[in-house]
Short mmCIF file of C-alpha atoms in Angstrom, two decimals:
data_model
loop_
_atom_site.label_atom_id
_atom_site.label_comp_id
_atom_site.label_asym_id
_atom_site.label_seq_id
_atom_site.Cartn_x
_atom_site.Cartn_y
_atom_site.Cartn_z
CA PRO A 1 150.98 101.81 -73.04
CA SER A 2 151.96 98.20 -72.40
CA ASP A 3 152.31 98.74 -68.64
CA VAL A 4 148.62 99.67 -68.28
CA PRO A 5 146.42 96.55 -67.89
CA TYR A 6 143.30 96.53 -70.06
CA PHE A 7 140.45 94.29 -71.12
CA VAL A 8 138.99 94.05 -74.62
CA TYR A 9 135.26 93.54 -75.24
CA THR A 10 134.58 92.60 -78.87
CA ASP A 11 131.96 91.06 -81.13
CA SER A 12 134.38 89.68 -83.75
CA CYS A 13 137.86 89.82 -85.21
CA CYS A 14 139.27 90.71 -88.61
CA ASP A 15 140.00 87.66 -90.74
CA PRO A 16 141.76 88.83 -93.93
CA ASP A 17 140.98 85.47 -95.57
CA ASP A 18 137.22 85.65 -94.92
CA ASN A 19 135.57 87.04 -98.07
CA THR A 20 132.27 87.63 -96.23
CA TYR A 21 133.93 90.22 -93.97
CA PRO A 22 132.46 93.73 -94.43
CA TRP A 23 133.36 95.46 -97.69
CA ARG A 24 135.47 98.16 -96.05
CA TRP A 25 138.15 95.59 -95.14
CA ARG A 26 138.14 93.65 -98.40
CA ALA A 27 141.24 95.43 -99.75
CA PRO A 28 143.86 92.80 -98.81
CA ARG A 29 146.46 95.28 -97.54
CA VAL A 30 143.94 97.12 -95.35
CA ALA A 31 142.63 93.84 -93.93
CA ARG A 32 146.15 92.61 -93.14
CA ASP A 33 147.11 95.91 -91.46
CA TYR A 34 143.90 95.89 -89.42
CA ALA A 35 144.40 92.25 -88.41
CA LYS A 36 148.01 92.99 -87.36
CA LYS A 37 146.91 95.88 -85.12
CA GLN A 38 144.12 93.75 -83.69
CA TYR A 39 146.61 90.96 -82.93
CA GLU A 40 148.79 93.41 -80.96
CA VAL A 41 145.78 94.64 -78.96
CA PHE A 42 144.60 91.08 -78.23
CA THR A 43 148.09 89.84 -77.34
CA ASN A 44 148.72 92.64 -74.82
CA ALA A 45 145.25 92.54 -73.25
CA THR A 46 144.78 91.07 -69.79
CA LYS A 47 141.60 89.31 -70.93
CA ILE A 48 139.40 89.35 -74.03
CA LEU A 49 135.63 89.32 -73.50
CA THR A 50 133.45 88.32 -76.45
CA HIS A 51 129.80 88.64 -77.44
CA SER A 52 129.64 85.03 -78.64
CA GLN A 53 131.36 81.67 -78.73
CA TRP A 54 131.76 82.23 -82.48
CA ALA A 55 133.83 85.38 -81.81
CA LYS A 56 135.99 83.51 -79.30
CA GLU A 57 136.66 80.71 -81.78
CA ALA A 58 137.42 83.23 -84.56
CA ILE A 59 140.02 85.00 -82.38
CA ILE A 60 141.69 81.66 -81.57
CA LYS A 61 141.67 80.59 -85.24
CA VAL A 62 142.81 83.89 -86.79
CA HIS A 63 145.20 85.20 -84.13
CA GLY A 64 146.26 82.05 -82.26
CA ILE A 65 145.35 83.59 -78.89
CA ASN A 66 145.24 81.10 -76.00
CA GLU A 67 141.62 80.18 -75.28
CA ASP A 68 142.14 80.64 -71.52
CA LYS A 69 142.58 84.34 -72.16
CA ILE A 70 139.15 84.67 -73.82
CA ILE A 71 135.83 84.66 -71.96
CA THR A 72 132.46 84.59 -73.72
CA VAL A 73 130.21 86.96 -71.75
CA GLY A 74 127.44 87.62 -74.30
CA SER A 75 125.67 90.87 -75.12
CA GLY A 76 122.19 92.32 -74.95
CA PRO A 77 119.76 94.90 -76.30
CA ILE A 78 120.62 98.58 -76.58
CA LEU A 79 116.98 99.58 -76.12
CA ASP A 80 115.60 99.06 -72.61
CA PRO A 81 113.50 95.90 -72.61
CA ILE A 82 109.93 96.18 -71.44
CA SER A 83 108.77 94.53 -68.24
CA GLU A 84 105.46 93.12 -69.50
CA ARG A 85 105.06 90.34 -72.06
CA VAL A 86 103.64 91.36 -75.44
CA ASP A 87 100.59 89.33 -76.44
CA PHE A 88 101.37 87.68 -79.79
CA LYS A 89 97.69 88.05 -80.81
CA GLU A 90 98.13 91.83 -80.79
CA LYS A 91 100.93 91.66 -83.35
CA GLU A 92 100.41 92.53 -87.02
CA ASN A 93 101.66 90.69 -90.12
CA ILE A 94 104.85 92.77 -90.18
CA VAL A 95 108.28 91.42 -91.06
CA LEU A 96 110.73 93.85 -89.43
CA PHE A 97 114.34 94.72 -90.18
CA VAL A 98 116.41 97.29 -88.25
CA GLY A 99 119.99 98.11 -89.22
CA GLY A 100 122.43 99.72 -91.63
CA ASP A 101 124.89 98.25 -94.17
CA PHE A 102 121.98 96.94 -96.24
CA HIS A 103 124.10 94.69 -98.50
CA ARG A 104 126.02 93.06 -95.63
CA LYS A 105 122.81 92.61 -93.65
CA GLY A 106 120.97 91.03 -96.59
CA VAL A 107 118.14 93.52 -97.18
CA ASP A 108 118.22 92.51 -100.88
CA ILE A 109 117.69 88.88 -99.81
CA LEU A 110 114.82 90.03 -97.59
CA ARG A 111 113.24 91.92 -100.52
CA LYS A 112 113.41 88.81 -102.74
CA SER A 113 111.59 86.76 -100.10
CA LEU A 114 108.56 89.08 -100.23
CA ASP A 115 107.46 87.74 -103.62
CA LYS A 116 107.05 84.24 -102.13
CA VAL A 117 105.70 85.25 -98.73
CA ILE A 118 102.98 87.54 -100.10
CA LYS A 119 101.43 84.57 -101.96
CA GLN A 120 100.85 82.86 -98.59
CA ILE A 121 100.15 86.00 -96.51
CA PRO A 122 98.58 88.66 -98.80
CA ASP A 123 98.41 91.34 -96.09
CA VAL A 124 102.09 91.02 -95.06
CA ARG A 125 104.12 94.22 -94.68
CA TYR A 126 107.90 94.36 -94.73
CA VAL A 127 109.16 97.30 -92.67
CA VAL A 128 112.83 98.21 -93.14
CA ILE A 129 114.27 100.72 -90.65
CA GLY A 130 117.78 102.06 -91.12
CA ASN A 131 120.19 103.86 -93.40
CA ASP A 132 120.82 102.36 -96.85
CA SER A 133 124.46 103.44 -96.98
CA ASP A 134 125.03 100.91 -99.80
CA LYS A 135 122.38 102.57 -102.05
CA LEU A 136 120.95 99.19 -103.01
CA LYS A 137 118.67 99.14 -106.01
CA LEU A 138 115.69 97.39 -104.46
CA GLU A 139 112.63 96.73 -106.58
CA PRO A 140 109.77 98.88 -105.22
CA HIS A 141 106.68 97.16 -103.84
CA PRO A 142 103.74 98.66 -101.90
CA SER A 143 104.25 96.06 -99.14
CA PHE A 144 108.00 96.80 -98.80
CA GLU A 145 108.40 99.97 -96.75
CA LEU A 146 111.81 101.68 -96.51
CA LEU A 147 111.39 104.03 -93.55
CA GLY A 148 114.99 105.21 -93.18
CA PRO A 149 116.53 105.72 -89.72
CA ILE A 150 114.20 106.20 -86.74
CA PHE A 151 115.79 108.10 -83.84
CA ASP A 152 112.65 108.28 -81.70
CA LYS A 153 113.10 105.41 -79.22
CA ASN A 154 109.36 105.10 -78.52
CA LYS A 155 108.50 104.87 -82.23
CA LEU A 156 111.14 102.16 -82.72
CA ILE A 157 109.83 100.26 -79.70
CA GLU A 158 106.34 100.39 -81.20
CA TYR A 159 107.56 98.65 -84.36
CA TYR A 160 109.26 95.93 -82.30
CA ARG A 161 106.06 95.46 -80.29
CA LYS A 162 103.71 95.11 -83.25
CA SER A 163 105.92 93.08 -85.64
CA LYS A 164 105.22 89.38 -85.91
CA VAL A 165 108.75 88.42 -86.95
CA PHE A 166 112.19 90.00 -87.16
CA VAL A 167 114.57 88.94 -89.96
CA LEU A 168 118.34 89.43 -90.20
CA ALA A 169 119.60 87.75 -93.39
CA SER A 170 123.18 88.99 -92.98
CA ARG A 171 126.04 87.73 -95.11
CA PHE A 172 128.39 88.62 -92.22
CA GLU A 173 127.13 89.34 -88.70
CA PRO A 174 128.96 88.92 -85.39
CA LEU A 175 125.65 88.78 -83.48
CA GLY A 176 123.50 91.92 -83.68
CA HIS A 177 121.98 93.80 -80.74
CA VAL A 178 118.76 94.03 -82.76
CA LEU A 179 118.15 90.31 -82.20
CA TRP A 180 118.10 90.78 -78.42
CA GLU A 181 115.87 93.84 -78.88
CA ALA A 182 113.36 91.95 -81.02
CA MET A 183 113.22 89.02 -78.58
CA SER A 184 112.79 91.35 -75.62
CA PHE A 185 109.54 92.52 -77.27
CA SER A 186 108.36 88.91 -77.79
CA THR A 187 109.18 89.07 -81.50
CA PRO A 188 110.60 85.81 -82.90
CA VAL A 189 113.74 86.14 -85.03
CA ILE A 190 114.86 84.48 -88.26
CA VAL A 191 118.59 84.68 -88.95
CA ALA A 192 121.10 83.53 -91.54
CA GLN A 193 123.71 80.93 -90.60
CA ALA A 194 126.38 83.61 -90.27
CA GLY A 195 128.71 84.54 -87.43
CA GLY A 196 127.33 84.29 -83.90
CA MET A 197 123.66 84.69 -84.87
CA PRO A 198 122.73 80.99 -84.62
CA GLU A 199 123.80 81.11 -80.94
#
């Protein structure tokens, strides 16, 4: 109801003209309907809180919302960060990915990079954790491990701890909690120039 004050906390907004936006909104009518509903929610909100400056700028550009109404507050990891620093020398030559929507998040791009990387680092292992809802046809390789989803928090933490680098090559990505998670376990991240990730 319009007489109840509310705040919105969001990582992005629907831009019907952005062809990198996730596949489920690519049907023009669906994207326009979604953007219209989002505009109503944003317009009636008391304040809009965003994960990134990129999200704030997208809301201003797409919906014409006054910038004074939008506050960038950031985000953080979903997993509890550890209190001690992980010694980089203890890490293995693992390139880690955690996520779903494999096409949007560039797992096919990640797979292609293995052929070049393995020439420089023969013992490298690519570990991909998550659900391949897109059913990507990825060329098999003994150093490219598709583990599927991992629901055991401790097992997931162990992969973050021992991986030398985390890669998110997304075509569209508002920001990604997994980046904060990787960094909280002293794992450097490599990201695509998409959405709020460069921030």
